[in-house]
Amino acid sequence: MQPDALNAVKSTSGTTFIATTPDDASSLNSIEKGGSPSAFGGANHPQKPSIDITHVKTPFLYGLRTHKYFITVTILLALFTDMVTYGIIIPIMPSIIEEIHGDSTLTGILVAVYAVGIMSSSPIFGIVSDKMASRRLPMMIGLTGLLIATIIFMLAKVYWLLIIARFFQGVSGGAVWTLGLALMTDSFAANEMGVQMGKALIGHTMGLLGGPPIGGLLHDAFGAKAPFYFSISFALLVIACLSILIEVRAKDELEIRRYEVELRERALAKGLEVEEPRQTSVMKLITTKRMIAAMAVTALEAFDLSSLEPTLPYYLRDRFGMTEGRIGLVFIAFTFPTIVSPLAGWLSDRYGAKYLCSSAVFVCGCLMLVLSIENKPLWGIILTLVGIGLATSSFIAPILGEISAVVRRSGDKAAYARAFAIFNITFSFGMVIGPIIAGVIYERHGFKWNCIMTACILFSFLPLMLLWMGDRKAKMEDIEMYEREAEERQRMLHEIELIKAEKRAAEEFHADTLV
């Protein structure tokens, strides 16, 4: 953005000052000093009292409540809460089913219902959020639903109630993912999107892979309800964070929508080119080559992780005689590598997603082949799992930036939540088919061929990624497009301030002439 075109919003002593462009400064100064804008009569009209339009009182702790780190931490906690609620119940689900005299089939259905809830709710939350402009309010509603559903699951004594509670946990997960990622897109520039998304995704991976061991340890140490209390406490924490978070973008978007007609008229009067609003269908989004590649990588990450969840515990138990607690500790080997997610995002912000994601998928496939080697020592298995965690953690942060770029290039500025709903559905699909395919192959051919199958699937998608994902040049174009959008948004917000000032000046002018 050019410094002489639009000055930044400056904040001092709790008051925000909206700077103006040089061309329009004289108009604002005239209105502020009591002069009439030219539309209302010229210099011969009586002088009016001074109108101070630049001073706007900011809310309490405005700097903290709009700070990018507070937003990132809030979304990190939200993603962690959603995924830990999904995973924390897995080790205790067999005992819950046994209490109602169920079997493994009922347990499998209960696991799958969560993904069904996510896939069914994500498009709805995406459409509603894009129309509302706000992400925070529907996200709070979703988390409140997660809280209630978790309490119901904890207290339920019949299977149909467990199914309902688990389904609505998935519905709430759809809200958290779809709206949380859209809020991140609203809050960060294109040249820092990847690194911030990477930070937030630490919560996702820690919750997904840390949920089962946390659930098992809490259950053994403090009783059957302890895992539920853990999830409930985090849900309350995220709701509290969202309740004080301020969406600057939502306020600005509502202002632009409210003055859309006036902005268009002023732009045409100044001879500016007015871009017609575009609408992009979901079908057009998902048939874009770059979006197809992003969806493929999303499904690969979910498939890669979820294919090991049902098979690795059996392998460790049969091969090493490990207990449930020790198996849970081995799964932590996946969790520590999540610290590379911000680094992966940083690299994608500068060099694009193509080569980073392709390299990560290739390395992950190679490590799956290493994991398939029989007679490895336990320390070798753990080191391989750490490597797989490092590679997998490099998948998603760049992909979220890719999805934002697809929406930005479509020209539909109100499609971000719908695009992330597609991401959510794709991830859930990978989580559903991963355990099913892996379970069948493990039962018939063993852990070795399960790993080989996963590696072959990973390798098969490499050509698509290299052909269709965005490279460094595409990333630079994305950043330039974002900067043009930001400049245009600031211009419109500045015009809105002029419109408001002119309306106030006109009202006072008419009031003076009636006296």
PDB file of N, CA, C and O in Angstrom, residues 116-130 171 174-175 178-179 282 417-422 424-425:
ATOM      1  N   VAL A 116     -19.237 -37.883  10.350  1.00  0.00           N
ATOM      2  CA  VAL A 116     -20.483 -37.565   9.647  1.00  0.00           C
ATOM      3  C   VAL A 116     -21.008 -36.204  10.105  1.00  0.00           C
ATOM      4  O   VAL A 116     -21.480 -35.399   9.295  1.00  0.00           O
ATOM      5  N   GLY A 117     -20.923 -35.934  11.402  1.00  0.00           N
ATOM      6  CA  GLY A 117     -21.360 -34.635  11.932  1.00  0.00           C
ATOM      7  C   GLY A 117     -20.558 -33.490  11.349  1.00  0.00           C
ATOM      8  O   GLY A 117     -21.114 -32.448  10.978  1.00  0.00           O
ATOM      9  N   ILE A 118     -19.240 -33.665  11.243  1.00  0.00           N
ATOM     10  CA  ILE A 118     -18.384 -32.618  10.671  1.00  0.00           C
ATOM     11  C   ILE A 118     -18.752 -32.373   9.209  1.00  0.00           C
ATOM     12  O   ILE A 118     -18.928 -31.231   8.772  1.00  0.00           O
ATOM     13  N   MET A 119     -18.874 -33.448   8.435  1.00  0.00           N
ATOM     14  CA  MET A 119     -19.123 -33.302   7.002  1.00  0.00           C
ATOM     15  C   MET A 119     -20.494 -32.694   6.717  1.00  0.00           C
ATOM     16  O   MET A 119     -20.668 -31.956   5.752  1.00  0.00           O
ATOM     17  N   SER A 120     -21.470 -32.984   7.556  1.00  0.00           N
ATOM     18  CA  SER A 120     -22.810 -32.454   7.314  1.00  0.00           C
ATOM     19  C   SER A 120     -22.954 -31.001   7.749  1.00  0.00           C
ATOM     20  O   SER A 120     -23.749 -30.252   7.168  1.00  0.00           O
ATOM     21  N   SER A 121     -22.193 -30.582   8.741  1.00  0.00           N
ATOM     22  CA  SER A 121     -22.367 -29.225   9.279  1.00  0.00           C
ATOM     23  C   SER A 121     -21.450 -28.185   8.646  1.00  0.00           C
ATOM     24  O   SER A 121     -21.789 -26.996   8.617  1.00  0.00           O
ATOM     25  N   SER A 122     -20.294 -28.606   8.136  1.00  0.00           N
ATOM     26  CA  SER A 122     -19.316 -27.641   7.622  1.00  0.00           C
ATOM     27  C   SER A 122     -19.877 -26.742   6.525  1.00  0.00           C
ATOM     28  O   SER A 122     -19.697 -25.515   6.569  1.00  0.00           O
ATOM     29  N   PRO A 123     -20.583 -27.278   5.513  1.00  0.00           N
ATOM     30  CA  PRO A 123     -21.124 -26.382   4.487  1.00  0.00           C
ATOM     31  C   PRO A 123     -22.131 -25.386   5.038  1.00  0.00           C
ATOM     32  O   PRO A 123     -22.168 -24.230   4.609  1.00  0.00           O
ATOM     33  N   ILE A 124     -22.925 -25.826   6.002  1.00  0.00           N
ATOM     34  CA  ILE A 124     -23.939 -24.936   6.585  1.00  0.00           C
ATOM     35  C   ILE A 124     -23.273 -23.778   7.304  1.00  0.00           C
ATOM     36  O   ILE A 124     -23.631 -22.608   7.110  1.00  0.00           O
ATOM     37  N   PHE A 125     -22.291 -24.082   8.151  1.00  0.00           N
ATOM     38  CA  PHE A 125     -21.592 -23.013   8.866  1.00  0.00           C
ATOM     39  C   PHE A 125     -20.847 -22.103   7.890  1.00  0.00           C
ATOM     40  O   PHE A 125     -20.755 -20.893   8.111  1.00  0.00           O
ATOM     41  N   GLY A 126     -20.308 -22.669   6.820  1.00  0.00           N
ATOM     42  CA  GLY A 126     -19.604 -21.853   5.837  1.00  0.00           C
ATOM     43  C   GLY A 126     -20.517 -20.846   5.175  1.00  0.00           C
ATOM     44  O   GLY A 126     -20.200 -19.661   5.070  1.00  0.00           O
ATOM     45  N   ILE A 127     -21.690 -21.287   4.734  1.00  0.00           N
ATOM     46  CA  ILE A 127     -22.641 -20.396   4.064  1.00  0.00           C
ATOM     47  C   ILE A 127     -23.165 -19.336   5.025  1.00  0.00           C
ATOM     48  O   ILE A 127     -23.209 -18.143   4.699  1.00  0.00           O
ATOM     49  N   VAL A 128     -23.539 -19.760   6.240  1.00  0.00           N
ATOM     50  CA  VAL A 128     -24.089 -18.820   7.217  1.00  0.00           C
ATOM     51  C   VAL A 128     -23.060 -17.766   7.601  1.00  0.00           C
ATOM     52  O   VAL A 128     -23.356 -16.572   7.663  1.00  0.00           O
ATOM     53  N   SER A 129     -21.830 -18.199   7.841  1.00  0.00           N
ATOM     54  CA  SER A 129     -20.793 -17.260   8.268  1.00  0.00           C
ATOM     55  C   SER A 129     -20.471 -16.254   7.179  1.00  0.00           C
ATOM     56  O   SER A 129     -20.291 -15.060   7.453  1.00  0.00           O
ATOM     57  N   ASP A 130     -20.383 -16.699   5.925  1.00  0.00           N
ATOM     58  CA  ASP A 130     -20.071 -15.775   4.836  1.00  0.00           C
ATOM     59  C   ASP A 130     -21.162 -14.726   4.665  1.00  0.00           C
ATOM     60  O   ASP A 130     -20.892 -13.590   4.280  1.00  0.00           O
ATOM     61  N   VAL A 171     -20.719 -32.001  14.662  1.00  0.00           N
ATOM     62  CA  VAL A 171     -21.306 -30.757  14.146  1.00  0.00           C
ATOM     63  C   VAL A 171     -20.555 -29.551  14.692  1.00  0.00           C
ATOM     64  O   VAL A 171     -20.225 -28.608  13.968  1.00  0.00           O
ATOM     65  N   GLY A 174     -17.299 -29.056  13.029  1.00  0.00           N
ATOM     66  CA  GLY A 174     -17.434 -28.363  11.754  1.00  0.00           C
ATOM     67  C   GLY A 174     -17.418 -26.862  11.916  1.00  0.00           C
ATOM     68  O   GLY A 174     -16.821 -26.136  11.113  1.00  0.00           O
ATOM     69  N   ALA A 175     -18.075 -26.372  12.970  1.00  0.00           N
ATOM     70  CA  ALA A 175     -18.084 -24.926  13.236  1.00  0.00           C
ATOM     71  C   ALA A 175     -16.692 -24.432  13.609  1.00  0.00           C
ATOM     72  O   ALA A 175     -16.231 -23.398  13.116  1.00  0.00           O
ATOM     73  N   THR A 178     -14.269 -24.704  10.333  1.00  0.00           N
ATOM     74  CA  THR A 178     -14.656 -23.826   9.227  1.00  0.00           C
ATOM     75  C   THR A 178     -14.514 -22.363   9.607  1.00  0.00           C
ATOM     76  O   THR A 178     -13.921 -21.561   8.870  1.00  0.00           O
ATOM     77  N   LEU A 179     -15.040 -21.995  10.753  1.00  0.00           N
ATOM     78  CA  LEU A 179     -15.059 -20.591  11.155  1.00  0.00           C
ATOM     79  C   LEU A 179     -13.711 -20.141  11.706  1.00  0.00           C
ATOM     80  O   LEU A 179     -13.300 -18.996  11.509  1.00  0.00           O
ATOM     81  N   VAL A 282     -19.697 -23.465  -5.057  1.00  0.00           N
ATOM     82  CA  VAL A 282     -18.841 -24.485  -4.455  1.00  0.00           C
ATOM     83  C   VAL A 282     -18.277 -25.400  -5.532  1.00  0.00           C
ATOM     84  O   VAL A 282     -17.101 -25.798  -5.487  1.00  0.00           O
ATOM     85  N   ALA A 417     -15.258 -18.925   4.135  1.00  0.00           N
ATOM     86  CA  ALA A 417     -15.768 -19.955   5.041  1.00  0.00           C
ATOM     87  C   ALA A 417     -16.253 -21.177   4.268  1.00  0.00           C
ATOM     88  O   ALA A 417     -16.067 -22.316   4.702  1.00  0.00           O
ATOM     89  N   ARG A 418     -16.856 -20.962   3.100  1.00  0.00           N
ATOM     90  CA  ARG A 418     -17.286 -22.094   2.287  1.00  0.00           C
ATOM     91  C   ARG A 418     -16.073 -22.906   1.809  1.00  0.00           C
ATOM     92  O   ARG A 418     -16.119 -24.140   1.755  1.00  0.00           O
ATOM     93  N   ALA A 419     -15.002 -22.208   1.461  1.00  0.00           N
ATOM     94  CA  ALA A 419     -13.797 -22.913   1.011  1.00  0.00           C
ATOM     95  C   ALA A 419     -13.202 -23.752   2.138  1.00  0.00           C
ATOM     96  O   ALA A 419     -12.773 -24.893   1.920  1.00  0.00           O
ATOM     97  N   PHE A 420     -13.195 -23.212   3.344  1.00  0.00           N
ATOM     98  CA  PHE A 420     -12.662 -23.983   4.465  1.00  0.00           C
ATOM     99  C   PHE A 420     -13.626 -25.081   4.898  1.00  0.00           C
ATOM    100  O   PHE A 420     -13.216 -26.065   5.527  1.00  0.00           O
ATOM    101  N   ALA A 421     -14.902 -24.932   4.573  1.00  0.00           N
ATOM    102  CA  ALA A 421     -15.838 -26.033   4.783  1.00  0.00           C
ATOM    103  C   ALA A 421     -15.470 -27.208   3.877  1.00  0.00           C
ATOM    104  O   ALA A 421     -15.534 -28.373   4.289  1.00  0.00           O
ATOM    105  N   ILE A 422     -15.064 -26.905   2.637  1.00  0.00           N
ATOM    106  CA  ILE A 422     -14.593 -27.951   1.721  1.00  0.00           C
ATOM    107  C   ILE A 422     -13.363 -28.642   2.307  1.00  0.00           C
ATOM    108  O   ILE A 422     -13.242 -29.874   2.288  1.00  0.00           O
ATOM    109  N   ASN A 424     -12.606 -28.907   5.423  1.00  0.00           N
ATOM    110  CA  ASN A 424     -13.049 -29.683   6.578  1.00  0.00           C
ATOM    111  C   ASN A 424     -13.659 -31.010   6.159  1.00  0.00           C
ATOM    112  O   ASN A 424     -13.397 -32.060   6.759  1.00  0.00           O
ATOM    113  N   ILE A 425     -14.492 -30.961   5.121  1.00  0.00           N
ATOM    114  CA  ILE A 425     -15.121 -32.182   4.625  1.00  0.00           C
ATOM    115  C   ILE A 425     -14.063 -33.142   4.083  1.00  0.00           C
ATOM    116  O   ILE A 425     -14.114 -34.362   4.333  1.00  0.00           O
TER     117      ILE A 425
END
